[in-house]
Amino acid sequence: MIEERSIKKLDFVGSSREDLKEFPEEVRQDIGFALFEVQKGLKPVSAKPLKGFGGAGVLEIVENFFGDAYRAVYTVKFQKAVYVLHCFQKKSKRGIKTPQSDIDLIRQRLKTAQEDYKANYER
């Protein structure tokens, strides 16, 4: 008998939905499919923990397209929802480190997601 997994709600924080819409079509489709896997409780092949967030609670989907790097950062810290925290094109051609300004934005949006989850899911 196949166990049916429940699908978590997908919420976007800040401008992350609009930022994702700016990505090339193929990148949007790949990230969209990966996020659907996350909603089903799976870990996409293209996802890895984002350094600096203490473990696997904040992850990034990594997509490369014609030499450009695209990222979608999300959190799985909540039981009933997946929050997309930030979508961006990585500009740096050297090094793999995510810019501090993006890390700061992700931290701020994670706090926003925690507040939203308390208000909308923990009743």
mmCIF file of C-alpha atoms in Angstrom:
data_model
loop_
_atom_site.group_PDB
_atom_site.id
_atom_site.type_symbol
_atom_site.label_atom_id
_atom_site.label_comp_id
_atom_site.label_asym_id
_atom_site.label_seq_id
_atom_site.Cartn_x
_atom_site.Cartn_y
_atom_site.Cartn_z
ATOM 1 C CA MET A 1 0.000 0.000 0.000
ATOM 2 C CA ILE A 2 1.359 3.394 -0.962
ATOM 3 C CA GLU A 3 1.367 6.023 1.763
ATOM 4 C CA GLU A 4 -0.042 9.311 0.561
ATOM 5 C CA ARG A 5 1.965 12.302 1.749
ATOM 6 C CA SER A 6 0.229 15.513 2.583
ATOM 7 C CA ILE A 7 1.319 18.512 0.578
ATOM 8 C CA LYS A 8 2.471 21.495 2.590
ATOM 9 C CA LYS A 9 1.309 24.987 1.720
ATOM 10 C CA LEU A 10 3.845 27.109 -0.195
ATOM 11 C CA ASP A 11 4.226 30.716 0.966
ATOM 12 C CA PHE A 12 6.469 33.388 -0.509
ATOM 13 C CA VAL A 13 8.041 36.055 1.700
ATOM 14 C CA GLY A 14 8.689 39.604 0.506
ATOM 15 C CA SER A 15 9.403 39.932 -3.210
ATOM 16 C CA SER A 16 10.498 36.303 -3.641
ATOM 17 C CA ARG A 17 7.536 35.336 -5.881
ATOM 18 C CA GLU A 18 8.031 38.360 -8.146
ATOM 19 C CA ASP A 19 11.796 37.773 -8.235
ATOM 20 C CA LEU A 20 11.248 34.150 -9.279
ATOM 21 C CA LYS A 21 8.965 35.302 -12.109
ATOM 22 C CA GLU A 22 11.909 37.276 -13.539
ATOM 23 C CA PHE A 23 14.010 34.126 -14.024
ATOM 24 C CA PRO A 24 14.248 32.437 -17.450
ATOM 25 C CA GLU A 25 11.347 30.058 -18.161
ATOM 26 C CA GLU A 26 13.441 26.883 -17.895
ATOM 27 C CA VAL A 27 14.880 27.982 -14.539
ATOM 28 C CA ARG A 28 11.387 28.836 -13.236
ATOM 29 C CA GLN A 29 10.121 25.402 -14.239
ATOM 30 C CA ASP A 30 13.047 23.598 -12.604
ATOM 31 C CA ILE A 31 12.732 25.586 -9.386
ATOM 32 C CA GLY A 32 8.947 25.194 -9.396
ATOM 33 C CA PHE A 33 9.263 21.414 -9.700
ATOM 34 C CA ALA A 34 11.888 21.345 -6.933
ATOM 35 C CA LEU A 35 9.609 23.398 -4.650
ATOM 36 C CA PHE A 36 6.750 20.974 -5.355
ATOM 37 C CA GLU A 37 9.036 18.129 -4.231
ATOM 38 C CA VAL A 38 9.734 20.094 -1.037
ATOM 39 C CA GLN A 39 5.990 20.535 -0.476
ATOM 40 C CA LYS A 40 5.657 16.741 -0.644
ATOM 41 C CA GLY A 41 8.347 16.326 2.026
ATOM 42 C CA LEU A 42 11.148 15.370 -0.353
ATOM 43 C CA LYS A 43 14.596 16.932 -0.796
ATOM 44 C CA PRO A 44 15.306 17.901 -4.412
ATOM 45 C CA VAL A 45 18.633 16.858 -5.931
ATOM 46 C CA SER A 46 19.358 20.544 -6.648
ATOM 47 C CA ALA A 47 18.900 21.594 -2.985
ATOM 48 C CA LYS A 48 21.609 21.993 -0.374
ATOM 49 C CA PRO A 49 21.754 23.520 3.109
ATOM 50 C CA LEU A 50 22.588 27.224 3.091
ATOM 51 C CA LYS A 51 25.705 27.852 5.158
ATOM 52 C CA GLY A 52 25.379 30.050 8.208
ATOM 53 C CA PHE A 53 21.896 28.921 9.236
ATOM 54 C CA GLY A 54 22.790 26.077 11.590
ATOM 55 C CA GLY A 55 21.886 22.872 9.820
ATOM 56 C CA ALA A 56 19.376 21.862 7.194
ATOM 57 C CA GLY A 57 16.441 24.111 8.157
ATOM 58 C CA VAL A 58 17.266 26.689 5.463
ATOM 59 C CA LEU A 59 18.145 25.348 2.032
ATOM 60 C CA GLU A 60 18.863 26.720 -1.403
ATOM 61 C CA ILE A 61 17.886 25.338 -4.774
ATOM 62 C CA VAL A 62 20.796 25.830 -7.140
ATOM 63 C CA GLU A 63 20.159 26.239 -10.875
ATOM 64 C CA ASN A 64 22.732 27.104 -13.510
ATOM 65 C CA PHE A 65 21.545 28.337 -16.889
ATOM 66 C CA PHE A 66 23.869 29.417 -19.723
ATOM 67 C CA GLY A 67 26.608 30.377 -17.291
ATOM 68 C CA ASP A 68 24.320 32.255 -14.894
ATOM 69 C CA ALA A 69 23.604 31.038 -11.369
ATOM 70 C CA TYR A 70 20.098 31.252 -9.891
ATOM 71 C CA ARG A 71 19.095 30.547 -6.310
ATOM 72 C CA ALA A 72 15.809 29.999 -4.488
ATOM 73 C CA VAL A 73 16.188 29.905 -0.699
ATOM 74 C CA TYR A 74 13.479 28.268 1.391
ATOM 75 C CA THR A 75 12.894 26.920 4.878
ATOM 76 C CA VAL A 76 11.437 23.617 6.023
ATOM 77 C CA LYS A 77 11.411 24.572 9.715
ATOM 78 C CA PHE A 78 7.611 24.525 9.856
ATOM 79 C CA GLN A 79 5.311 21.510 9.952
ATOM 80 C CA LYS A 80 2.479 22.828 7.774
ATOM 81 C CA ALA A 81 4.170 25.206 5.317
ATOM 82 C CA VAL A 82 7.250 25.783 3.179
ATOM 83 C CA TYR A 83 8.374 29.398 2.992
ATOM 84 C CA VAL A 84 10.350 30.699 0.013
ATOM 85 C CA LEU A 85 12.560 33.350 1.559
ATOM 86 C CA HIS A 86 14.564 34.736 -1.348
ATOM 87 C CA CYS A 87 15.068 34.211 -5.086
ATOM 88 C CA PHE A 88 18.040 35.822 -6.766
ATOM 89 C CA GLN A 89 20.568 35.601 -9.546
ATOM 90 C CA LYS A 90 24.032 35.207 -8.145
ATOM 91 C CA LYS A 91 26.159 37.938 -9.661
ATOM 92 C CA SER A 92 29.629 36.959 -8.470
ATOM 93 C CA LYS A 93 31.704 35.196 -11.081
ATOM 94 C CA ARG A 94 34.399 34.369 -8.510
ATOM 95 C CA GLY A 95 33.900 32.438 -5.316
ATOM 96 C CA ILE A 96 30.893 30.519 -4.117
ATOM 97 C CA LYS A 97 29.988 32.558 -1.073
ATOM 98 C CA THR A 98 26.508 34.113 -0.983
ATOM 99 C CA PRO A 99 26.813 37.920 -0.601
ATOM 100 C CA GLN A 100 26.272 39.227 2.947
ATOM 101 C CA SER A 101 23.427 41.488 1.785
ATOM 102 C CA ASP A 102 21.523 38.401 0.584
ATOM 103 C CA ILE A 103 22.269 36.534 3.851
ATOM 104 C CA ASP A 104 20.958 39.518 5.859
ATOM 105 C CA LEU A 105 17.785 39.642 3.754
ATOM 106 C CA ILE A 106 17.264 35.897 4.197
ATOM 107 C CA ARG A 107 17.642 36.232 8.000
ATOM 108 C CA GLN A 108 15.090 39.071 8.055
ATOM 109 C CA ARG A 109 12.632 37.114 5.920
ATOM 110 C CA LEU A 110 13.070 34.006 8.075
ATOM 111 C CA LYS A 111 11.908 36.075 11.056
ATOM 112 C CA THR A 112 8.950 37.300 8.987
ATOM 113 C CA ALA A 113 8.114 33.683 8.092
ATOM 114 C CA GLN A 114 8.234 32.675 11.773
ATOM 115 C CA GLU A 115 5.815 35.485 12.659
ATOM 116 C CA ASP A 116 3.505 34.576 9.771
ATOM 117 C CA TYR A 117 3.505 30.908 10.752
ATOM 118 C CA LYS A 118 2.586 31.718 14.350
ATOM 119 C CA ALA A 119 -0.219 33.994 13.183
ATOM 120 C CA ASN A 120 -1.662 31.729 10.497
ATOM 121 C CA TYR A 121 -0.872 28.111 11.366
ATOM 122 C CA GLU A 122 -0.487 27.824 15.126
ATOM 123 C CA ARG A 123 -4.024 28.373 16.296
#
